[in-house]
Coordinates of C-alpha atoms and ligand atoms in Angstrom, one line a residue:
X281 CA 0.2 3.1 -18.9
X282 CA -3.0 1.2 -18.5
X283 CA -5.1 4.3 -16.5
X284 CA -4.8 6.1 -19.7
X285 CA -6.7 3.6 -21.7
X286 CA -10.0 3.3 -22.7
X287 CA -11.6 0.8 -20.3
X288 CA -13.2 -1.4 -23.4
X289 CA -9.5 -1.4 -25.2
X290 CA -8.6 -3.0 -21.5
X291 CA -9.4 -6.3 -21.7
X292 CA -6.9 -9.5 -20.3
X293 CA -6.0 -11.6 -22.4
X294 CA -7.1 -15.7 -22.3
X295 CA -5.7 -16.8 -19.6
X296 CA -5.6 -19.4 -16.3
X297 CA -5.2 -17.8 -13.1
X298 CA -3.4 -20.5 -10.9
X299 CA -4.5 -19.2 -7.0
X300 CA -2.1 -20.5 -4.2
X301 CA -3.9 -20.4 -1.3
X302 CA -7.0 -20.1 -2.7
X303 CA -8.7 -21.2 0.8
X304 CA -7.4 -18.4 2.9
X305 CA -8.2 -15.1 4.3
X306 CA -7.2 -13.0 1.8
X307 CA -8.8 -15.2 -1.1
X308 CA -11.6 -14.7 0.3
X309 CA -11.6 -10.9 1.6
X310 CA -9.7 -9.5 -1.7
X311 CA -9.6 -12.4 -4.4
X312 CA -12.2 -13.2 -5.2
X313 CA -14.2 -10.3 -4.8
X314 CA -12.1 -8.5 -7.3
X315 CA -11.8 -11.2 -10.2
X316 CA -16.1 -11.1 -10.1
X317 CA -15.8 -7.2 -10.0
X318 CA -13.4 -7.7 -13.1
X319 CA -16.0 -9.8 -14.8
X320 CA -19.1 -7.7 -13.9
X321 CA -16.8 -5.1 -15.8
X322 CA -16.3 -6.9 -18.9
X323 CA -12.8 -7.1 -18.2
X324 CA -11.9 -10.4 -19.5
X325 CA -11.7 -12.2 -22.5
X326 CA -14.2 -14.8 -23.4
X327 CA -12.0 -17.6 -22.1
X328 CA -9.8 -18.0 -18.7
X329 CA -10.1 -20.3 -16.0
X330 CA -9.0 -20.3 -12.0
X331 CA -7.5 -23.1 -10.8
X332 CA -7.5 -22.8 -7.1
X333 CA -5.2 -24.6 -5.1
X334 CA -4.1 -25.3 -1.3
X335 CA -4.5 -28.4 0.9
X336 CA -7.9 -29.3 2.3
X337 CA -10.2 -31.1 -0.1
X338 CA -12.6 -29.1 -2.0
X339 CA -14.7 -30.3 -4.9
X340 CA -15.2 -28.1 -8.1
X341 CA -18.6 -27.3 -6.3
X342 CA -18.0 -27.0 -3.2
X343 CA -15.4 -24.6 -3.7
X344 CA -17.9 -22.7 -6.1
X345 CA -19.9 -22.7 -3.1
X346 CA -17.1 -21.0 -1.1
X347 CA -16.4 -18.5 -3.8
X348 CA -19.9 -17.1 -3.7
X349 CA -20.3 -17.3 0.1
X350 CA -17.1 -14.4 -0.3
X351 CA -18.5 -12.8 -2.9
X352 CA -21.7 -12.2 -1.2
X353 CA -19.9 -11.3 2.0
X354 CA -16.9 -9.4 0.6
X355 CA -18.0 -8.1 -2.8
X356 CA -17.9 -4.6 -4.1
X357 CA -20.3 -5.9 -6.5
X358 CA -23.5 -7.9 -5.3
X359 CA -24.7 -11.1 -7.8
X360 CA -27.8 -10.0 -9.0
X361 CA -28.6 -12.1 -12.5
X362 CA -28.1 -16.1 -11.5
X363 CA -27.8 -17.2 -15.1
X364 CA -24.7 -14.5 -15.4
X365 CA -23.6 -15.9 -12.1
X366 CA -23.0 -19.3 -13.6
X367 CA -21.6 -18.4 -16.4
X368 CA -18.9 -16.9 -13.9
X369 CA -18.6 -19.4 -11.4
X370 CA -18.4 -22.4 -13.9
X371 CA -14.6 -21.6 -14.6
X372 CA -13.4 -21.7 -11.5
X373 CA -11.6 -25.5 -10.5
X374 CA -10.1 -26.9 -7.8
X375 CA -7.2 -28.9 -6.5
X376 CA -5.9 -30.2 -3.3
X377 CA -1.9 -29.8 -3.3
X378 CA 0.9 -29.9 -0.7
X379 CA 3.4 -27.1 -2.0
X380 CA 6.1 -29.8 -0.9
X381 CA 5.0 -32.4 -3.0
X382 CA 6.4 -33.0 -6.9
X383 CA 3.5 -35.5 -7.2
X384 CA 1.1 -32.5 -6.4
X385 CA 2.6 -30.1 -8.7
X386 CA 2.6 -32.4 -11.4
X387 CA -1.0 -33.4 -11.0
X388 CA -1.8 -29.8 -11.2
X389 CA 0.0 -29.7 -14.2
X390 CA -1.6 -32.4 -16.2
X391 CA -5.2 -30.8 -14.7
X392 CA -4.3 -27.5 -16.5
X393 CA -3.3 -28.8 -19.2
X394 CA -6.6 -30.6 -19.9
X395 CA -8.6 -27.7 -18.8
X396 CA -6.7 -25.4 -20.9
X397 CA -7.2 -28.3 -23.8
X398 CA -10.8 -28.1 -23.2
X399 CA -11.3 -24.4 -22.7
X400 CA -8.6 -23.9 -26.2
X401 CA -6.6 -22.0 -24.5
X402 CA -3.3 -20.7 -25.5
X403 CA -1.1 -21.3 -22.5
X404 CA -1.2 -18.0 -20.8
X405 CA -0.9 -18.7 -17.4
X406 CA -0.8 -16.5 -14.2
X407 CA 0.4 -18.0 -10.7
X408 CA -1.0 -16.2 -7.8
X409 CA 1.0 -17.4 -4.5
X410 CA -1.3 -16.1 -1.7
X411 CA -0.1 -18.4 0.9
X412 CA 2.3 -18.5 4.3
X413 CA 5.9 -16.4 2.7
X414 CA 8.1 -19.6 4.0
X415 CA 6.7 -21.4 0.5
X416 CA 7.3 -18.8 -1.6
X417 CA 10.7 -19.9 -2.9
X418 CA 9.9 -23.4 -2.5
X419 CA 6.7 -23.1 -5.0
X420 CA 8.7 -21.3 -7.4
X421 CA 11.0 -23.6 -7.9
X422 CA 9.0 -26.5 -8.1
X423 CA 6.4 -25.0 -10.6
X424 CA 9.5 -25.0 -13.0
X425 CA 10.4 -28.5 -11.8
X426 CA 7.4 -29.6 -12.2
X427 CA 6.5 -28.6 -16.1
X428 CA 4.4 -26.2 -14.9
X429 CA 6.0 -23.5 -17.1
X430 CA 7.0 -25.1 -20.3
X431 CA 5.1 -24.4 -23.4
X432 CA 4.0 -21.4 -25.0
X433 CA 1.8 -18.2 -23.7
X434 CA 3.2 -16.2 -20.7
X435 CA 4.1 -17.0 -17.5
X436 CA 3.7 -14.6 -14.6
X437 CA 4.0 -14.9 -10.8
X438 CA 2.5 -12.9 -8.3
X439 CA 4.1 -12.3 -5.0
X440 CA 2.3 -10.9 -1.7
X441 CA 4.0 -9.5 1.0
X442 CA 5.8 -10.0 2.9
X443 CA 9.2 -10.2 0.5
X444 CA 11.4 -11.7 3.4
X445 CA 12.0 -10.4 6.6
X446 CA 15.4 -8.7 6.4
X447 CA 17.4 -7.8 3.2
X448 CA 19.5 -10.8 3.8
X449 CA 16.5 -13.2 3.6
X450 CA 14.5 -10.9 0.7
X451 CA 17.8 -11.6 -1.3
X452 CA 17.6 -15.3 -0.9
X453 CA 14.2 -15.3 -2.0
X454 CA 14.4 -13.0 -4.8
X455 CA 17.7 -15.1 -6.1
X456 CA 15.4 -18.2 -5.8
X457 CA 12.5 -16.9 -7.7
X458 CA 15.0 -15.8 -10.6
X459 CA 16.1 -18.9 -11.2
X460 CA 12.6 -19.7 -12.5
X461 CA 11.4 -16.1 -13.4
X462 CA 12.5 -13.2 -15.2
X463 CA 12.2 -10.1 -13.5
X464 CA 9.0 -8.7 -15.7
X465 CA 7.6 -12.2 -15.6
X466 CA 7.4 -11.5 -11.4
X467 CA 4.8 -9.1 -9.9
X468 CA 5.3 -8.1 -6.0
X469 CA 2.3 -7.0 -5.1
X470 CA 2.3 -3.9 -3.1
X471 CA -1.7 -3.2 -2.2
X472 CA -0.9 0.6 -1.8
X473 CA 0.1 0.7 -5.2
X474 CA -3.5 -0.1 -6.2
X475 CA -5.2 2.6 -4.4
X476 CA -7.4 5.2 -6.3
X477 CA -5.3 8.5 -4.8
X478 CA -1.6 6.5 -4.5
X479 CA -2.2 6.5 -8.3
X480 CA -3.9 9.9 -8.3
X481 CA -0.5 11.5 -7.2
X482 CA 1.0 11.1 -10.6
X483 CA -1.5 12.5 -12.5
X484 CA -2.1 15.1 -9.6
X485 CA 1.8 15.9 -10.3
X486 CA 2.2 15.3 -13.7
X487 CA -1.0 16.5 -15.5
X488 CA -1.4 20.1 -13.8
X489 CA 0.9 22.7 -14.4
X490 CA 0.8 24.5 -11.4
X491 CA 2.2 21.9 -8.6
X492 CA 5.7 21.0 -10.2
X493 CA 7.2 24.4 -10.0
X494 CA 6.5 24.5 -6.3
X495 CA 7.3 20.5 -5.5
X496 CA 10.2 21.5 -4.1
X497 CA 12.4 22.5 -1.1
X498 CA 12.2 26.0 -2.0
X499 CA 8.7 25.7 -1.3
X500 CA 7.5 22.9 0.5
X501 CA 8.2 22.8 4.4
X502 CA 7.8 19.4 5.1
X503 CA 5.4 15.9 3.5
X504 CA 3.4 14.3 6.4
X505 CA 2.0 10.3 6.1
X506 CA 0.1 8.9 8.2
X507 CA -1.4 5.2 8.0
X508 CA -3.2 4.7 11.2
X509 CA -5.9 1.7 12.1
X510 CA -8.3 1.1 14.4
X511 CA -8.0 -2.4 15.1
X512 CA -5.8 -4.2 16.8
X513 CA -3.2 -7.2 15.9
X514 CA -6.7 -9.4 15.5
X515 CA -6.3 -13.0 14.7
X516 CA -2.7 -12.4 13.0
X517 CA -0.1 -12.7 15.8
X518 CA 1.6 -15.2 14.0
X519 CA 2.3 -13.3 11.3
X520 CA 2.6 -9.9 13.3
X521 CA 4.8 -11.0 16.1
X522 CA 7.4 -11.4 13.6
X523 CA 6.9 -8.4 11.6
X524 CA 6.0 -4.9 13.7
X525 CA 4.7 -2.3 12.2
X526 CA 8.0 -1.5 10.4
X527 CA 8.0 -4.7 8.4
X528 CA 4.4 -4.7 8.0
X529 CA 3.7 -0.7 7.3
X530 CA 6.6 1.2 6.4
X531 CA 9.0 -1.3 4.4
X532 CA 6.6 -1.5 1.2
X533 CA 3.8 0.5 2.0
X534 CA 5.2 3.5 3.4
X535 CA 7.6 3.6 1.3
X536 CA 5.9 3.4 -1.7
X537 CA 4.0 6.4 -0.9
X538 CA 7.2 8.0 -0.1
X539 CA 8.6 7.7 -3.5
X540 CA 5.6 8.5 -5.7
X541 CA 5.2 12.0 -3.8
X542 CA 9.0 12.2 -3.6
X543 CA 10.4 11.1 -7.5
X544 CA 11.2 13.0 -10.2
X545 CA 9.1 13.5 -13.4
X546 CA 10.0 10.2 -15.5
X547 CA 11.0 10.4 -18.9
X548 CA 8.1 8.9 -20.1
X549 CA 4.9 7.0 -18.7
X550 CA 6.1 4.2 -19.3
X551 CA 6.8 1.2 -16.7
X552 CA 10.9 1.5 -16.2
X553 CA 11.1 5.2 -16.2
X554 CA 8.7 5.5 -13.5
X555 CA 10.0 2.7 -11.6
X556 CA 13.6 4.4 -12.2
X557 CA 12.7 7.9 -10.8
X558 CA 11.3 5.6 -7.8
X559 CA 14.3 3.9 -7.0
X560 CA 16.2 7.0 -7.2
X561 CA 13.9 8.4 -4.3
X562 CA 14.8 5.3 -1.9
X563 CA 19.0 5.9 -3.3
X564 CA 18.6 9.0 -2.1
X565 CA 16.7 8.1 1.4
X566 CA 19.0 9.1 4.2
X567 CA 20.2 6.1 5.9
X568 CA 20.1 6.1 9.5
X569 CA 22.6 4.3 11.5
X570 CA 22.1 2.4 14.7
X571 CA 23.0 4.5 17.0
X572 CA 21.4 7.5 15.1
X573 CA 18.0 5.8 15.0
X574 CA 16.5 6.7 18.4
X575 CA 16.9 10.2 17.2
X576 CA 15.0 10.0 14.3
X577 CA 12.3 7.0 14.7
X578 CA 10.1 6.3 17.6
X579 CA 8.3 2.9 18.0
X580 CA 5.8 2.2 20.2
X581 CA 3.1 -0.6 21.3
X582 CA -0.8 -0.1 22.6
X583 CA -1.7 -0.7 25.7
X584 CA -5.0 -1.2 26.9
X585 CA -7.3 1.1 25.8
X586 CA -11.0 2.3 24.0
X587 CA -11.7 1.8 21.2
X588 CA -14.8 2.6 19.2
X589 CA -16.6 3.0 22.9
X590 CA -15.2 -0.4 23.8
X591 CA -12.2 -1.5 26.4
X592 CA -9.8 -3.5 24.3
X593 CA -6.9 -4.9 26.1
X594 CA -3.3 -4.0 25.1
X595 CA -1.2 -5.9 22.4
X596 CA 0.7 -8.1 24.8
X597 CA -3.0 -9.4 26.5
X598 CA -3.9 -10.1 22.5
X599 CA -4.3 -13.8 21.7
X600 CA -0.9 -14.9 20.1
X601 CA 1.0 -12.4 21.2
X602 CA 3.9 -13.2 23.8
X603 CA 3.8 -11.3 27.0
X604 CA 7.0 -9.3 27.1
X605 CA 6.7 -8.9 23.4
X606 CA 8.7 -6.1 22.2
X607 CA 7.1 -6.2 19.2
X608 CA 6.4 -2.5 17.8
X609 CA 2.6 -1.6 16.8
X610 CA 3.6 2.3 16.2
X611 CA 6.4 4.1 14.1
X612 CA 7.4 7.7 13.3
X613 CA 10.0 8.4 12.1
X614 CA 11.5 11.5 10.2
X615 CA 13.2 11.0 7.0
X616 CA 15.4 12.9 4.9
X617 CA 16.0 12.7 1.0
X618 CA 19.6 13.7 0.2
X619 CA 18.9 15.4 -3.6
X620 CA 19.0 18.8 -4.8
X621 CA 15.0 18.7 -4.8
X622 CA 14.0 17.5 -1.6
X623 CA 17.5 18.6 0.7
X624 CA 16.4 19.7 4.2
X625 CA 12.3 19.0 3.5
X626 CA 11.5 16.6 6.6
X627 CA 9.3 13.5 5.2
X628 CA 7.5 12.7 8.8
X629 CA 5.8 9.4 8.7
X630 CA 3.5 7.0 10.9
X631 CA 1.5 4.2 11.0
X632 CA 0.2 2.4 14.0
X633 CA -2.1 0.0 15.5
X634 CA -5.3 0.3 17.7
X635 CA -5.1 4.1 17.1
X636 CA -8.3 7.1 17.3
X637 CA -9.3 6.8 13.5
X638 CA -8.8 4.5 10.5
X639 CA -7.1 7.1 7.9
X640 CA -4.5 6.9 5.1
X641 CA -3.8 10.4 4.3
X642 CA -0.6 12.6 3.1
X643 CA 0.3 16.3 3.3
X644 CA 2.0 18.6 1.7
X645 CA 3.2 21.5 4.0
X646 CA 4.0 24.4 2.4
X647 CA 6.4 26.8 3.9
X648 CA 5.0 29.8 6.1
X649 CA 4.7 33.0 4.2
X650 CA 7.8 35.5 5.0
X651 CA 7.1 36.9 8.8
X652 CA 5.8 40.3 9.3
X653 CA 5.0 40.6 5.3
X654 CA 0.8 41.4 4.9
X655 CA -1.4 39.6 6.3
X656 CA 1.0 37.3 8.4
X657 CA 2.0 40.8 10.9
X658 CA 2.0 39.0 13.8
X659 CA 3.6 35.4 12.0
X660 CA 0.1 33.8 12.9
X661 CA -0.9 32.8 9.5
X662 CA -1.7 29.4 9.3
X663 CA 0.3 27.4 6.1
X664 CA -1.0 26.2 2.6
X665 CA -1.6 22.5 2.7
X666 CA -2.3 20.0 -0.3
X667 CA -3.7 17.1 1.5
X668 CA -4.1 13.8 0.1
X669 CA -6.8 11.5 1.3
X670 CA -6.0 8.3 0.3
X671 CA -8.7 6.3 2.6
X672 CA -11.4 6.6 3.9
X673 CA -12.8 9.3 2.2
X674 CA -11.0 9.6 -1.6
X675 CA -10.2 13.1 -2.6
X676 CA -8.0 16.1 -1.8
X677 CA -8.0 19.6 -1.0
X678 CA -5.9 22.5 -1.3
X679 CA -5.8 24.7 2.5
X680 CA -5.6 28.6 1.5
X681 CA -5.8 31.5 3.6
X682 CA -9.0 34.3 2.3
X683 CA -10.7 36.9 4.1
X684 CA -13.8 36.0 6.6
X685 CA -16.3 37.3 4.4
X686 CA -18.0 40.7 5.3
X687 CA -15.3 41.6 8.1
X688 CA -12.0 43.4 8.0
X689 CA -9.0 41.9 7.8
X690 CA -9.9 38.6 9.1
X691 CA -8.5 35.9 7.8
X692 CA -9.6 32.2 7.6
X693 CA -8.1 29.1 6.3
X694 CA -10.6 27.6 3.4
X695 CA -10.1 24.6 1.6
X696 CA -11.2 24.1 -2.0
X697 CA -11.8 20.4 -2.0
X698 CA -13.0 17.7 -4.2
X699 CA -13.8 14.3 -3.1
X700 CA -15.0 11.3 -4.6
X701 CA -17.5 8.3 -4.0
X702 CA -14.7 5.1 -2.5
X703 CA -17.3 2.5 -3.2
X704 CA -17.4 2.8 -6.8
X705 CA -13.6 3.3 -7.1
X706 CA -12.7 0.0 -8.0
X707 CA -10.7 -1.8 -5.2
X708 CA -7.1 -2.0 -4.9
X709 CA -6.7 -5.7 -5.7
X710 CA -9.3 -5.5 -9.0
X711 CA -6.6 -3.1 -10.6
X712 CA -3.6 -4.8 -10.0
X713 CA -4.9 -8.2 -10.7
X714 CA -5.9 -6.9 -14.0
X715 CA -2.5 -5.4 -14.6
X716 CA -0.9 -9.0 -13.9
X717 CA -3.3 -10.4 -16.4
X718 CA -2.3 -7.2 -19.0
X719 CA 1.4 -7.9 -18.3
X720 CA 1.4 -3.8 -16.5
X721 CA 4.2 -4.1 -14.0
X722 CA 3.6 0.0 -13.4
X723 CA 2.2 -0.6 -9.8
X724 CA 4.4 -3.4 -8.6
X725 CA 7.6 -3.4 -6.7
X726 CA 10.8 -4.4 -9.0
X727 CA 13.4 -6.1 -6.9
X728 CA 15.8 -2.6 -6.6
X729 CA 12.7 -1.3 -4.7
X730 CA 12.7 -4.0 -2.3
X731 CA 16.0 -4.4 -1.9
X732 CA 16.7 -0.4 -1.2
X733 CA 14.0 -0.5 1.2
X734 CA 15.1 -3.7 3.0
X735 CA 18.8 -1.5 3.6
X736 CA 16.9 1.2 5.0
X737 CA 14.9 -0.5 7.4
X738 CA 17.3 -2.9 8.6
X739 CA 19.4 -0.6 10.9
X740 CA 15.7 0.2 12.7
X741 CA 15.2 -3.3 13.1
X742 CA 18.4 -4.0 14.5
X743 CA 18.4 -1.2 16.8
X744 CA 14.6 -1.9 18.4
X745 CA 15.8 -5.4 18.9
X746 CA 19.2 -4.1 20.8
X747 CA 17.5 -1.1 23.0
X748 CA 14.1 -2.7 23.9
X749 CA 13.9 0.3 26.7
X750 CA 13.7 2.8 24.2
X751 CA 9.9 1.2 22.9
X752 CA 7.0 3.4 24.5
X753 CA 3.6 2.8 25.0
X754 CA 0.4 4.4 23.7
X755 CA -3.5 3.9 24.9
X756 CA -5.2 1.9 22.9
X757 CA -8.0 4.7 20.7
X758 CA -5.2 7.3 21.4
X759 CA -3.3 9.2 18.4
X760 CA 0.1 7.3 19.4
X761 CA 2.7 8.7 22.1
X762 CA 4.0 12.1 22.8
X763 CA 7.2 11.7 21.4
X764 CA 5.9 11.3 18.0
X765 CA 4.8 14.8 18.3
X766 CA 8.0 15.9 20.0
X767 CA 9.8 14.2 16.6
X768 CA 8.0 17.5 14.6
X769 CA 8.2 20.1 17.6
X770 CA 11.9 20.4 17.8
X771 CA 11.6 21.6 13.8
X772 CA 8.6 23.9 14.7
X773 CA 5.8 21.5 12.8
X774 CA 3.0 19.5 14.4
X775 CA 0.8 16.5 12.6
X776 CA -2.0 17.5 10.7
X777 CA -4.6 15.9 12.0
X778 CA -6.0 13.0 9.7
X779 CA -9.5 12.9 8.3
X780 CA -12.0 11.9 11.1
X781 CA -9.0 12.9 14.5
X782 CA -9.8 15.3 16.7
X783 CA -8.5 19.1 16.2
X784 CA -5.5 19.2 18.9
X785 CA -5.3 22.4 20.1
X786 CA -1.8 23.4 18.2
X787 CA -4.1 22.7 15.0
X788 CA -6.9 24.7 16.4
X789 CA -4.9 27.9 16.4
X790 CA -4.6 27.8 12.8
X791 CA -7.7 26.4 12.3
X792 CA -9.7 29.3 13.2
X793 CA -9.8 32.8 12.1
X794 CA -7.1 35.1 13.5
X795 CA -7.4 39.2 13.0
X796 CA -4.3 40.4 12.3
X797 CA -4.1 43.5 12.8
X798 CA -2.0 45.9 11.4
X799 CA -1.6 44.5 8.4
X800 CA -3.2 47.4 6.5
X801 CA -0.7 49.8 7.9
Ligands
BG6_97 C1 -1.5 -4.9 5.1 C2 -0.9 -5.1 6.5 O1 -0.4 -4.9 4.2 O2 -2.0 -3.6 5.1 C3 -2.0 -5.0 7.5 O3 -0.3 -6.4 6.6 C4 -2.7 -3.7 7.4 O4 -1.5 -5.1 8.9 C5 -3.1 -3.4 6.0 O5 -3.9 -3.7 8.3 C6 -3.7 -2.0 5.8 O6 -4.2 -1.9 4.6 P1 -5.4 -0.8 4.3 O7 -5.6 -0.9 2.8 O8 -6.5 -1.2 5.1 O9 -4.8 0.6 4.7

């Protein structure tokens, strides 16, 4: 697997790196940024090339000009040396094409071909389709039509999200890509699967001895995820309108995270066997029938609210958004894994909108120790938690119980904790581009992924859309409604709060130090 390499044995191969949509949002934000943090790394080989494509007319300098406006703005890594700068910038091209048009696709063609000609390049060639998901198929299929994936060197695709909208439509596209691509020749990018600390949890499992004995429902009480953001739907109600925060959060994202804390030890490192034990994970994900939904999920959308000190409205005043949209910004939902490791451990999830902090974080309860036994006399003893901070801070830390020092049987949580610098981690798309560009498919979504996760979440769809009066409503800054917290209450458990949330007061009680008396009797 490519973390356990060298970084200076990691370098990608020649190559041309074909970006679809390389004037949008997220070329700009995440692209671009992370190809120049790849070069600044010494990450590539002496030759490769960008060809960026989409429809408004750019020059070779103009867009050059572009690329270093994002760069500047977006970059992890700031341009310091201007002779270096233009060594960079000089191999990135442009080409105006409409994804609907053979004439297009074959111009690009020929343009690659010359550049590649030029450059002596071996044919390696990466497509990147970072444009609006109703192309997706439609570009595939045409880049074969087209000639754009004859000759020799590899051919890869990469996919962003989202990979359709049901699993009826995910299976159309998925059987139109394979008629063009293989399934290692296609990436499906899942950004979570990038992170520093999603990719910590293997090694955090897998390289210490001490956590897979316990990993377990013997003694693990329950796994807690939360994703929650601060802002609101912003300028993507388009996009968001159709999607909610269960297409959007928990049907890749989610998920993912899900099955890497969830999945058996894999046979080897290797690629397949850890992207069998994860498909195992979602085979075993209880499936939740319509009408048993409501029992186990809660969705909800913000209202109007504060947030960060300022009034923001709710999501149906949001520009874009239809008025009596039922559109969910907030899920919980409690799952279950049917296997002999995980039977009867709660996974509670959530991820919302326009919530009180921006924080990607997942714990590991474990279970309370035995009532009455020591120091837990009078059952007050808070738990052991493993916490996983995922974003914004990078790091975790282990929750035990030890003695307030110089009193008498006082006892205190205490974390041993380690944490690490985010800005120097590299970001989530500079990894997983580079692992496109190695041929790495570890931290991509195979199809059996999607597809399992598309059968679980489709029920949950269908039943929002059916009982609209079951949505509720949460302020706007808040931590999401009640009945989220209701969802853990009935099994006895409350949310942890995340990295930057307020104490509520059930957390308080554990928080602080508790005599127990007696316990020396
Ligand atoms: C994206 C979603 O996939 O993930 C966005 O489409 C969301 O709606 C984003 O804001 C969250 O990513 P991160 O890395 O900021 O947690």
């Amino acid at each position: 697997m490519a973390m356990l390499e060298p970084e200076e044995n990691r370098k990608a191969p020649e190559h041309t790196f074909v970006l679809f949509g390389a004037t949008g949002d997220l070329a700009k934000r995440k692209l671009y940024p992370a190809i120049y943090s790849l070069y600044r790394r010494n990450l590539f080989a002496d030759r490769w090339l960008v060809l960026g494509v989409a429809r408004r007319p750019h020059t070779d300098e103009s867009f050059q000009a572009e690329i270093r406006k994002s760069i500047e703005m977006y970059g992890r890594m700031t341009i310091t040396d201007e002779e270096d700068w233009a060594n960079f910038v000089l191999r990135f091209h442009y080409q105006s094409v409409h994804v609907d048009s053979d004439d297009d696709f074959t111009a690009m063609n020929n343009t690659i071909i010359s550049l590649e000609q030029k450059e002596s390049l071996p044919g390696n060639r990466v497509f990147y389709l970072a444009m609006a998901p109703e192309f997706f198929g439609e570009a595939a299929l045409r880049l074969k039509k087209c000639g754009l994936l004859a000759g020799s060197g590899f051919k890869r695709l990469i996919i962003e999200k989202p990979f359709g909208h049901d699993h009826a439509s995910a299976q159309q596209l998925n059987d139109q890509l394979r008629q063009v691509f293989e399934e290692d020749q296609i990436y499906r990018i899942d950004h979570y699967l990038g992170k520093e600390m999603v990719q910590n949890i293997e090694v955090l499992r897998f390289a210490n001895s001490i956590f897979e004995p316990i990993w377990d429902n013997r003694s693990i009480a329950n796994v807690q995820i939360t994703s929650s953001e601060t802002v609101g739907v912003e300028d993507r109600a388009g996009y968001y309108e159709q999607s909610g925060a269960l297409r959007d959060m928990v049907q890749n994202h989610i998920l993912q995270m899900v099955m890497m804390i969830a999945m058996e030890p894999p046979s080897r490192l290797k690629t397949e066997a850890i992207r069998d034990e994860k498909v195992k994970v979602l085979r075993s994900l209880r499936r939740y029938k319509p009408e048993e939904v409501l029992e186990h999920v809660v969705h909800a959308q913000y209202s109007q609210g504060v947030n960060g000190g300022k009034e923001v409205p709710g999501y149906t005043d949001e520009p874009g958004v239809d008025k009596s949209s039922q559109t969910e910004t907030f899920i919980a939902a409690e799952l279950f894994i049917d296997n002999f490791r995980w039977a009867g451990v709660p996974f509670y999830i959530r991820t919302g909108k326009r919530m009180d902090t921006k924080a990607t974080e997942i714990v590991i309860q474990f279970k309370d120790m035995p009532e009455h036994l020591y120091f837990n006399h009078n059952g007050g003893l808070g738990p052991n938690l493993l916490v996983i901070r995922v974003n914004p801070v990078e790091g975790m830390y282990l929750q035990l119980n030890a003695k307030r020092p110089g009193s008498d049987g006082s006892v205190i949580p205490v974390a041993m904790e380690f944490s690490q610098e985010s800005d120097v981690t590299p970001e989530a798309y500079e990894r997983l581009l580079h692992d496109t560009m190695r041929g790495d498919s570890t931290f991509f979504t195979r199809w059996d992924e999607v597809s399992l996760a598309w059968k679980f979440v489709d029920p949950l769809a269908e039943t929002f859309r059916n009982q609209t009066d079951s949505m509720e409503s949460y302020a706007a800054g808040s931590s999401g409604p009640l009945s989220a917290d209701e969802l853990l209450k009935k099994r006895g458990f409350q949310w942890w709060p995340v990295f930057g949330q307020e104490m509520p007061a059930l957390a308080m009680e554990h928080k602080f130090a508790r005599t127990v008396e007696g316990h020396r009797s």
